[in-house]
C-alpha cells in the first residue's frame, strides 16, 4: 500500500472515512495515497514559487514528479514546475531536496524544478510564471534578429534552436525536414526560390556477402546491386532534392542502417554501400551499365521491378482469398437457402454477390429439391451376403 498523502492525513484527522468523497476530491484510492484533488479543484488553486512568482492550477494537471522518495504533487502541498527563467545554476531558494535535481535539454538548456506552495494571493499575469516565460521568448525574438543579421539572413528559424540557459541561437540545416514537412516557396538557407518542378531522391545499394563453401569448394564472394530506391515518401521540389544529395547523405546512410540492422548484425560478412545518390524527376535506367554489371558478375535488381512484383503477388493473394469467400458463400446458400441462412452469412453474401447471382443460386437450390431421386444403379455382381442366402 502506498503511503497516504498529506491531504488524506488532514481529511482523516477531520473525521472523513475512506468510503466518503469530500468535496473537490476523487474517491479514495490506495495506489494514489488516498484522496486526490479533482481537475476543477486544482484549476481553482493559486500557487507561488519560492521566488514569489504566481502560477495558476493548470500548470499542475499533467501528473507529478517523484524524487528523493517524495511525491511532489498538489496533495502534498509541494507541486513542482520548470523554472521559467532557465538559470545557469540552481537557485538557492529551491527546496534542499531538489538542489541536485536538473534535466539537460537540447540547445544546452538545463531545466530546474521549483517546488511551489499554495498561496492566498489572487492570480495576476503581472508577476506570474506565464509573464516570465513570455519575457524569455520576447528576448529570444530580439536575439534572433541579431543572429540572423550575423549570418546575412541565411538561417531558418524552423531549423534553429534557442538555448534559454545560454541565451544563444544555434542553426542547422536538414533539407530532409523541408522535403517532408516544409511548405516554403523561398529557402532562406539556400537563398533561392524553390523549383516548382517535383522530383525525388534516388539511390542504389551495393550488397556484398560471403557464401560459405562446402568440401573442396572455397568461400565465394557475392555482389548484388539494387537500383532505383526512393528516399522520400512523396515528391518534393527539385531544389530540395538537390540539397539532400549535397548535404543529406548521412540521412540516407542512417535510413539504410536502420532498415538492414538485423541482417548486418547476424551476417558479419554483409556489407551495404549507398552509391549513385541522385536527384531527378523520374529515375531512368542505364541499360548499358546494367549489362556491364552483369558481365562483371554483379547481380542487378531494380527496386521498381521488385515493388511491382510484390504488388502483383499481393493482388493475386487478395483475389484468391475473395474467390474462396465467394465459393463459401455460394455453398452456404445452396445448402441452407436464404430464409434459414444466418444473418452473418446473409451480410457476407450481399457484400460478395449481386442480386442476380443470389437469385440464380436459390433457383438452383429449388430445382435440386424438386428433381426426382436418381435411379439406383444396377449391380451385376451380388454382394457376399446375397450369395450366402442364395446358397442356403
Tab-separated table of C-alpha atoms in Angstrom:
chain	number	residue	atom	x	y	z
A	1	UNK	CA	0.000	0.000	0.000
A	2	UNK	CA	1.305	3.428	-0.906
A	3	UNK	CA	1.935	5.940	1.888
A	4	UNK	CA	-1.007	8.304	2.276
A	5	UNK	CA	-0.544	11.868	1.089
A	6	UNK	CA	-0.834	14.994	3.227
A	7	UNK	CA	-4.336	15.785	2.001
A	8	UNK	CA	-5.548	12.355	3.124
A	9	UNK	CA	-3.881	12.697	6.534
A	10	UNK	CA	-5.656	16.006	7.083
A	11	UNK	CA	-9.044	14.679	5.947
A	12	UNK	CA	-8.744	11.577	8.142
A	13	UNK	CA	-7.913	13.803	11.092
A	14	UNK	CA	-11.042	15.831	10.306
A	15	UNK	CA	-13.150	12.675	10.611
A	16	UNK	CA	-13.656	11.653	6.996
A	17	UNK	CA	-13.766	7.929	6.238
A	18	UNK	CA	-12.233	6.192	3.173
A	19	UNK	CA	-15.700	5.361	1.860
A	20	UNK	CA	-16.543	9.104	1.811
A	21	UNK	CA	-15.709	11.522	-1.024
A	22	UNK	CA	-15.021	15.020	0.327
A	23	UNK	CA	-15.866	17.975	-1.949
A	24	UNK	CA	-13.237	18.653	-4.590
A	25	UNK	CA	-11.646	15.211	-4.356
A	26	UNK	CA	-11.752	11.939	-6.218
A	27	UNK	CA	-12.804	8.688	-4.494
A	28	UNK	CA	-10.297	7.154	-2.092
A	29	UNK	CA	-7.688	5.002	-3.879
A	30	UNK	CA	-4.836	3.204	-2.127
A	31	UNK	CA	-2.485	3.423	-5.125
A	32	UNK	CA	-2.934	7.216	-5.183
A	33	UNK	CA	-2.175	7.553	-1.489
A	34	UNK	CA	-5.789	8.215	-0.571
A	35	UNK	CA	-7.847	11.151	-1.814
A	36	UNK	CA	-6.634	13.327	-4.694
A	37	UNK	CA	-7.883	16.652	-5.986
A	38	UNK	CA	-10.184	16.849	-8.976
A	39	UNK	CA	-9.099	18.812	-12.029
A	40	UNK	CA	-11.581	21.573	-11.239
A	41	UNK	CA	-10.227	21.905	-7.703
A	42	UNK	CA	-6.633	22.170	-8.921
A	43	UNK	CA	-7.561	24.792	-11.528
A	44	UNK	CA	-9.138	26.956	-8.827
A	45	UNK	CA	-5.934	26.998	-6.749
A	46	UNK	CA	-3.157	29.585	-6.930
A	47	UNK	CA	0.432	28.561	-6.207
A	48	UNK	CA	3.608	30.507	-5.601
A	49	UNK	CA	7.232	29.698	-6.422
A	50	UNK	CA	9.989	30.241	-3.825
A	51	UNK	CA	10.899	33.493	-5.594
A	52	UNK	CA	7.302	34.791	-5.445
A	53	UNK	CA	6.045	34.105	-8.983
A	54	UNK	CA	2.361	33.170	-9.212
A	55	UNK	CA	1.157	30.059	-11.027
A	56	UNK	CA	-2.438	29.008	-11.593
A	57	UNK	CA	-3.534	25.410	-11.177
A	58	UNK	CA	-3.452	24.448	-14.864
A	59	UNK	CA	0.332	24.089	-14.567
A	60	UNK	CA	-0.148	21.047	-12.311
A	61	UNK	CA	-2.680	18.948	-14.222
A	62	UNK	CA	-0.216	16.725	-16.099
A	63	UNK	CA	0.890	14.341	-13.371
A	64	UNK	CA	3.544	14.788	-10.746
A	65	UNK	CA	7.224	14.094	-10.074
A	66	UNK	CA	8.659	11.503	-7.668
A	67	UNK	CA	12.163	12.329	-6.478
A	68	UNK	CA	14.179	11.549	-3.363
A	69	UNK	CA	11.364	9.299	-2.136
A	70	UNK	CA	8.822	12.146	-2.175
A	71	UNK	CA	5.802	12.687	-4.398
A	72	UNK	CA	5.885	16.352	-5.439
A	73	UNK	CA	2.185	16.951	-6.038
A	74	UNK	CA	-0.655	19.275	-5.008
A	75	UNK	CA	-1.977	16.753	-2.459
A	76	UNK	CA	1.323	17.063	-0.577
A	77	UNK	CA	1.401	20.849	-0.931
A	78	UNK	CA	4.639	20.801	-2.938
A	79	UNK	CA	3.959	20.538	-6.697
A	80	UNK	CA	6.852	21.432	-8.983
A	81	UNK	CA	7.154	23.305	-12.237
A	82	UNK	CA	10.061	24.093	-14.507
A	83	UNK	CA	11.770	27.349	-13.607
A	84	UNK	CA	10.729	29.809	-16.373
A	85	UNK	CA	13.975	31.783	-16.034
A	86	UNK	CA	16.216	28.818	-17.020
A	87	UNK	CA	19.163	29.904	-14.860
A	88	UNK	CA	22.656	28.606	-15.497
A	89	UNK	CA	22.994	27.498	-11.851
A	90	UNK	CA	20.449	26.150	-9.333
A	91	UNK	CA	18.520	28.805	-7.464
A	92	UNK	CA	19.439	28.996	-3.744
A	93	UNK	CA	15.730	29.367	-2.886
A	94	UNK	CA	14.918	25.860	-4.109
A	95	UNK	CA	13.953	23.075	-1.739
A	96	UNK	CA	17.181	21.458	-0.424
A	97	UNK	CA	15.993	18.061	-1.637
A	98	UNK	CA	15.823	19.440	-5.192
A	99	UNK	CA	19.181	21.181	-5.110
A	100	UNK	CA	20.936	18.487	-7.186
A	101	UNK	CA	17.978	17.831	-9.485
A	102	UNK	CA	18.332	19.059	-13.079
A	103	UNK	CA	17.387	17.922	-16.555
A	104	UNK	CA	19.586	18.583	-19.580
A	105	UNK	CA	17.645	19.546	-22.704
A	106	UNK	CA	18.595	20.325	-26.280
A	107	UNK	CA	20.449	23.527	-27.144
A	108	UNK	CA	22.261	23.465	-23.801
A	109	UNK	CA	19.162	24.166	-21.709
A	110	UNK	CA	19.099	22.922	-18.132
A	111	UNK	CA	15.640	22.639	-16.604
A	112	UNK	CA	15.377	23.020	-12.846
A	113	UNK	CA	12.198	22.110	-10.997
A	114	UNK	CA	10.879	24.528	-8.368
A	115	UNK	CA	8.633	23.332	-5.540
A	116	UNK	CA	5.617	25.601	-5.132
A	117	UNK	CA	3.324	26.269	-2.180
A	118	UNK	CA	-0.319	27.315	-2.127
A	119	UNK	CA	-0.971	30.996	-1.561
A	120	UNK	CA	-3.956	33.168	-0.800
A	121	UNK	CA	-2.878	35.852	-3.266
A	122	UNK	CA	-5.170	36.257	-6.272
A	123	UNK	CA	-3.652	35.286	-9.577
A	124	UNK	CA	-2.470	38.112	-11.809
A	125	UNK	CA	-0.492	37.932	-15.043
A	126	UNK	CA	1.927	40.541	-13.741
A	127	UNK	CA	4.468	38.772	-11.575
A	128	UNK	CA	3.450	35.300	-12.765
A	129	UNK	CA	5.247	32.347	-14.266
A	130	UNK	CA	3.470	32.992	-17.564
A	131	UNK	CA	4.747	36.565	-17.778
A	132	UNK	CA	8.296	35.441	-17.046
A	133	UNK	CA	8.071	32.716	-19.678
A	134	UNK	CA	6.741	35.156	-22.280
A	135	UNK	CA	9.580	37.547	-21.451
A	136	UNK	CA	12.100	34.781	-22.203
A	137	UNK	CA	10.660	34.288	-25.691
A	138	UNK	CA	10.411	38.029	-26.393
A	139	UNK	CA	14.095	38.190	-25.577
A	140	UNK	CA	14.651	35.236	-27.910
A	141	UNK	CA	12.904	37.106	-30.738
A	142	UNK	CA	15.252	40.063	-30.321
A	143	UNK	CA	18.330	37.834	-30.238
A	144	UNK	CA	17.078	36.028	-33.341
A	145	UNK	CA	17.199	39.227	-35.353
A	146	UNK	CA	20.797	39.751	-34.252
A	147	UNK	CA	21.667	36.130	-35.053
A	148	UNK	CA	20.007	36.382	-38.462
A	149	UNK	CA	21.929	39.556	-39.306
A	150	UNK	CA	25.212	37.885	-38.328
A	151	UNK	CA	24.523	35.100	-40.851
A	152	UNK	CA	23.309	37.551	-43.539
A	153	UNK	CA	19.808	36.112	-43.374
A	154	UNK	CA	20.829	32.594	-44.445
A	155	UNK	CA	19.295	30.821	-41.470
A	156	UNK	CA	15.870	29.259	-40.994
A	157	UNK	CA	14.046	29.683	-37.707
A	158	UNK	CA	12.225	26.385	-38.244
A	159	UNK	CA	15.632	24.697	-38.253
A	160	UNK	CA	17.211	26.556	-35.375
A	161	UNK	CA	17.261	26.047	-31.612
A	162	UNK	CA	17.335	28.681	-28.902
A	163	UNK	CA	19.223	27.940	-25.711
A	164	UNK	CA	17.225	29.563	-22.938
A	165	UNK	CA	20.001	28.927	-20.434
A	166	UNK	CA	22.842	30.218	-22.606
A	167	UNK	CA	20.597	32.760	-24.400
A	168	UNK	CA	22.075	31.856	-27.767
A	169	UNK	CA	20.685	30.623	-31.067
A	170	UNK	CA	22.099	27.611	-32.895
A	171	UNK	CA	21.253	26.877	-36.525
A	172	UNK	CA	21.409	23.667	-38.503
A	173	UNK	CA	20.166	22.655	-41.940
A	174	UNK	CA	18.458	19.395	-42.813
A	175	UNK	CA	16.739	19.520	-46.225
A	176	UNK	CA	15.001	16.222	-45.417
A	177	UNK	CA	12.803	18.064	-42.916
A	178	UNK	CA	11.943	20.658	-45.535
A	179	UNK	CA	11.060	17.977	-48.086
A	180	UNK	CA	8.858	16.059	-45.650
A	181	UNK	CA	7.152	18.863	-43.735
A	182	UNK	CA	8.087	22.234	-45.224
A	183	UNK	CA	5.805	24.427	-47.287
A	184	UNK	CA	8.078	27.364	-48.101
A	185	UNK	CA	8.376	28.822	-51.584
A	186	UNK	CA	11.669	30.545	-50.760
A	187	UNK	CA	14.542	28.968	-48.823
A	188	UNK	CA	16.450	31.390	-46.591
A	189	UNK	CA	19.351	28.964	-46.135
A	190	UNK	CA	19.852	28.370	-49.864
A	191	UNK	CA	18.854	31.975	-50.658
A	192	UNK	CA	16.792	30.954	-53.666
A	193	UNK	CA	13.264	30.284	-54.821
A	194	UNK	CA	12.297	26.629	-54.724
A	195	UNK	CA	11.834	24.942	-58.075
A	196	UNK	CA	8.161	24.300	-58.768
A	197	UNK	CA	9.029	21.035	-60.515
A	198	UNK	CA	8.698	17.978	-58.307
A	199	UNK	CA	11.066	15.061	-58.032
A	200	UNK	CA	12.617	12.567	-55.670
A	201	UNK	CA	15.978	11.377	-54.435
A	202	UNK	CA	17.091	8.023	-55.792
A	203	UNK	CA	19.978	5.835	-54.711
A	204	UNK	CA	21.432	2.402	-55.384
A	205	UNK	CA	22.559	-0.185	-52.863
A	206	UNK	CA	25.588	-2.383	-53.402
A	207	UNK	CA	25.415	-5.520	-51.246
A	208	UNK	CA	28.342	-7.890	-50.816
A	209	UNK	CA	28.405	-11.046	-48.731
A	210	UNK	CA	30.289	-14.322	-48.441
A	211	UNK	CA	28.757	-17.688	-49.321
A	212	UNK	CA	30.397	-20.477	-47.358
A	213	UNK	CA	31.879	-23.216	-49.490
A	214	UNK	CA	31.389	-26.912	-48.891
A	215	UNK	CA	34.068	-29.559	-49.053
A	216	UNK	CA	36.765	-28.638	-51.537
A	217	UNK	CA	34.839	-25.623	-52.789
A	218	UNK	CA	36.182	-22.337	-51.363
A	219	UNK	CA	34.132	-19.478	-49.974
A	220	UNK	CA	32.631	-17.273	-52.643
A	221	UNK	CA	32.038	-13.540	-52.518
A	222	UNK	CA	28.704	-12.428	-53.986
A	223	UNK	CA	27.778	-8.904	-55.075
A	224	UNK	CA	24.355	-7.513	-55.911
A	225	UNK	CA	23.226	-4.006	-56.802
A	226	UNK	CA	19.661	-2.857	-56.111
A	227	UNK	CA	18.958	0.210	-58.218
A	228	UNK	CA	16.322	2.913	-58.078
A	229	UNK	CA	15.441	3.113	-54.369
A	230	UNK	CA	13.321	6.135	-53.474
A	231	UNK	CA	14.315	8.162	-50.426
A	232	UNK	CA	11.212	10.334	-49.998
A	233	UNK	CA	7.696	9.018	-49.478
A	234	UNK	CA	6.325	11.834	-51.621
A	235	UNK	CA	7.724	14.107	-54.275
A	236	UNK	CA	9.338	17.400	-53.321
A	237	UNK	CA	10.826	20.411	-55.048
A	238	UNK	CA	13.860	19.533	-57.153
A	239	UNK	CA	15.751	22.261	-55.308
A	240	UNK	CA	15.277	20.396	-52.025
A	241	UNK	CA	16.122	17.067	-53.663
A	242	UNK	CA	19.415	18.501	-54.900
A	243	UNK	CA	20.103	19.918	-51.433
A	244	UNK	CA	19.553	16.467	-49.911
A	245	UNK	CA	22.071	14.975	-52.346
A	246	UNK	CA	24.568	17.673	-51.409
A	247	UNK	CA	24.038	17.960	-47.657
A	248	UNK	CA	21.962	14.969	-46.519
A	249	UNK	CA	23.890	11.858	-47.474
A	250	UNK	CA	24.196	10.925	-43.793
A	251	UNK	CA	20.395	10.729	-43.557
A	252	UNK	CA	20.329	8.202	-46.394
A	253	UNK	CA	23.003	6.087	-44.718
A	254	UNK	CA	21.131	6.244	-41.409
A	255	UNK	CA	17.971	5.010	-43.122
A	256	UNK	CA	19.829	2.107	-44.758
A	257	UNK	CA	21.478	1.100	-41.476
A	258	UNK	CA	18.111	1.167	-39.749
A	259	UNK	CA	16.433	-0.876	-42.496
A	260	UNK	CA	19.111	-3.580	-42.602
A	261	UNK	CA	20.291	-3.558	-38.980
A	262	UNK	CA	19.016	-7.118	-38.411
A	263	UNK	CA	20.848	-8.531	-41.445
A	264	UNK	CA	24.027	-6.610	-40.641
A	265	UNK	CA	24.017	-7.906	-37.056
A	266	UNK	CA	23.587	-11.583	-37.880
A	267	UNK	CA	25.693	-11.667	-41.044
A	268	UNK	CA	29.073	-10.137	-40.311
A	269	UNK	CA	30.239	-10.686	-43.891
A	270	UNK	CA	27.460	-8.486	-45.257
A	271	UNK	CA	28.479	-5.048	-46.498
A	272	UNK	CA	25.974	-2.477	-47.761
A	273	UNK	CA	27.042	0.710	-49.506
A	274	UNK	CA	24.963	3.608	-50.780
A	275	UNK	CA	26.051	4.540	-54.293
A	276	UNK	CA	24.877	6.842	-57.071
A	277	UNK	CA	22.840	9.212	-54.902
A	278	UNK	CA	20.944	11.467	-57.303
A	279	UNK	CA	18.004	13.865	-57.632
A	280	UNK	CA	15.664	13.512	-60.581
A	281	UNK	CA	12.061	13.923	-61.619
A	282	UNK	CA	11.890	10.302	-62.828
A	283	UNK	CA	14.525	7.634	-62.373
A	284	UNK	CA	15.955	6.443	-65.699
A	285	UNK	CA	17.615	3.087	-66.227
A	286	UNK	CA	21.065	2.817	-67.725
A	287	UNK	CA	20.778	-0.370	-69.784
A	288	UNK	CA	24.417	-0.317	-70.846
A	289	UNK	CA	25.583	-0.031	-67.244
A	290	UNK	CA	23.269	-2.880	-66.231
A	291	UNK	CA	24.761	-5.099	-68.951
A	292	UNK	CA	28.274	-4.153	-67.882
A	293	UNK	CA	27.492	-5.030	-64.262
A	294	UNK	CA	26.064	-8.401	-65.283
A	295	UNK	CA	29.160	-9.060	-67.378
A	296	UNK	CA	31.298	-8.358	-64.306
A	297	UNK	CA	29.360	-10.948	-62.316
A	298	UNK	CA	27.173	-8.491	-60.396
A	299	UNK	CA	23.514	-9.322	-59.981
A	300	UNK	CA	21.330	-6.322	-60.882
A	301	UNK	CA	17.870	-5.751	-59.432
A	302	UNK	CA	15.661	-2.711	-59.889
A	303	UNK	CA	13.581	-1.631	-56.904
A	304	UNK	CA	10.667	-0.681	-59.159
A	305	UNK	CA	10.512	-4.230	-60.555
A	306	UNK	CA	10.634	-5.736	-57.073
A	307	UNK	CA	7.883	-3.409	-55.882
A	308	UNK	CA	5.744	-4.182	-58.935
A	309	UNK	CA	6.160	-7.926	-58.422
A	310	UNK	CA	5.300	-7.633	-54.737
A	311	UNK	CA	2.149	-5.667	-55.573
A	312	UNK	CA	1.136	-8.255	-58.188
A	313	UNK	CA	1.606	-11.086	-55.690
A	314	UNK	CA	-0.393	-9.226	-53.080
A	315	UNK	CA	-3.195	-8.572	-55.571
A	316	UNK	CA	-3.215	-12.241	-56.580
A	317	UNK	CA	-3.467	-13.324	-52.926
A	318	UNK	CA	-6.356	-10.913	-52.368
A	319	UNK	CA	-8.217	-12.148	-55.442
A	320	UNK	CA	-7.705	-15.798	-54.445
A	321	UNK	CA	-8.958	-15.095	-50.931
A	322	UNK	CA	-12.005	-13.288	-52.324
A	323	UNK	CA	-12.750	-16.208	-54.647
A	324	UNK	CA	-12.633	-18.586	-51.676
A	325	UNK	CA	-15.052	-16.380	-49.744
A	326	UNK	CA	-17.411	-16.260	-52.726
A	327	UNK	CA	-17.378	-20.053	-53.120
A	328	UNK	CA	-18.079	-20.480	-49.417
A	329	UNK	CA	-20.993	-18.021	-49.516
A	330	UNK	CA	-22.473	-19.751	-52.578
A	331	UNK	CA	-22.155	-23.143	-50.886
A	332	UNK	CA	-23.967	-21.841	-47.788
A	333	UNK	CA	-26.852	-20.501	-49.918
A	334	UNK	CA	-27.175	-23.805	-51.798
A	335	UNK	CA	-27.087	-25.768	-48.547
A	336	UNK	CA	-29.450	-23.676	-46.386
A	337	UNK	CA	-31.405	-21.392	-48.684
A	338	UNK	CA	-31.959	-17.738	-47.835
A	339	UNK	CA	-34.533	-17.770	-45.049
A	340	UNK	CA	-32.611	-20.320	-42.971
A	341	UNK	CA	-29.289	-18.580	-43.548
A	342	UNK	CA	-27.686	-16.881	-40.553
A	343	UNK	CA	-27.595	-13.084	-40.566
A	344	UNK	CA	-23.799	-13.109	-40.704
A	345	UNK	CA	-23.788	-15.159	-43.885
A	346	UNK	CA	-26.565	-13.034	-45.371
A	347	UNK	CA	-24.428	-9.913	-44.923
A	348	UNK	CA	-21.415	-11.665	-46.427
A	349	UNK	CA	-23.448	-12.884	-49.398
A	350	UNK	CA	-24.904	-9.423	-50.047
A	351	UNK	CA	-21.385	-7.971	-49.939
A	352	UNK	CA	-19.793	-10.583	-52.216
A	353	UNK	CA	-22.645	-11.429	-54.620
A	354	UNK	CA	-25.105	-9.356	-56.612
A	355	UNK	CA	-28.859	-9.937	-56.538
A	356	UNK	CA	-28.925	-11.823	-59.848
A	357	UNK	CA	-26.354	-14.333	-58.623
A	358	UNK	CA	-28.213	-14.860	-55.350
A	359	UNK	CA	-31.488	-15.433	-57.227
A	360	UNK	CA	-29.763	-17.901	-59.549
A	361	UNK	CA	-28.364	-19.872	-56.601
A	362	UNK	CA	-31.797	-20.000	-54.965
A	363	UNK	CA	-33.306	-21.305	-58.234
A	364	UNK	CA	-30.624	-23.973	-58.420
A	365	UNK	CA	-31.419	-24.992	-54.866
A	366	UNK	CA	-35.152	-25.171	-55.652
A	367	UNK	CA	-34.558	-27.244	-58.795
A	368	UNK	CA	-32.335	-29.666	-56.923
A	369	UNK	CA	-35.029	-30.105	-54.267
A	370	UNK	CA	-37.822	-30.716	-56.814
A	371	UNK	CA	-35.833	-33.097	-59.012
A	372	UNK	CA	-36.759	-36.815	-58.636
A	373	UNK	CA	-34.296	-39.002	-56.821
A	374	UNK	CA	-31.684	-40.540	-59.028
A	375	UNK	CA	-32.255	-44.200	-60.054
A	376	UNK	CA	-30.249	-46.817	-58.255
A	377	UNK	CA	-27.523	-48.260	-60.428
A	378	UNK	CA	-27.966	-51.969	-61.226
A	379	UNK	CA	-25.224	-54.114	-59.747
A	380	UNK	CA	-24.209	-57.100	-61.885
A	381	UNK	CA	-22.455	-58.828	-59.043
A	382	UNK	CA	-24.283	-59.879	-55.937
A	383	UNK	CA	-22.845	-58.979	-52.596
A	384	UNK	CA	-21.297	-61.601	-50.383
A	385	UNK	CA	-24.353	-61.684	-48.098
A	386	UNK	CA	-26.680	-62.239	-51.085
A	387	UNK	CA	-24.554	-65.141	-52.349
A	388	UNK	CA	-24.703	-66.703	-48.924
A	389	UNK	CA	-28.531	-66.531	-48.869
A	390	UNK	CA	-28.789	-67.977	-52.379
A	391	UNK	CA	-26.583	-70.893	-51.428
A	392	UNK	CA	-28.796	-71.650	-48.434
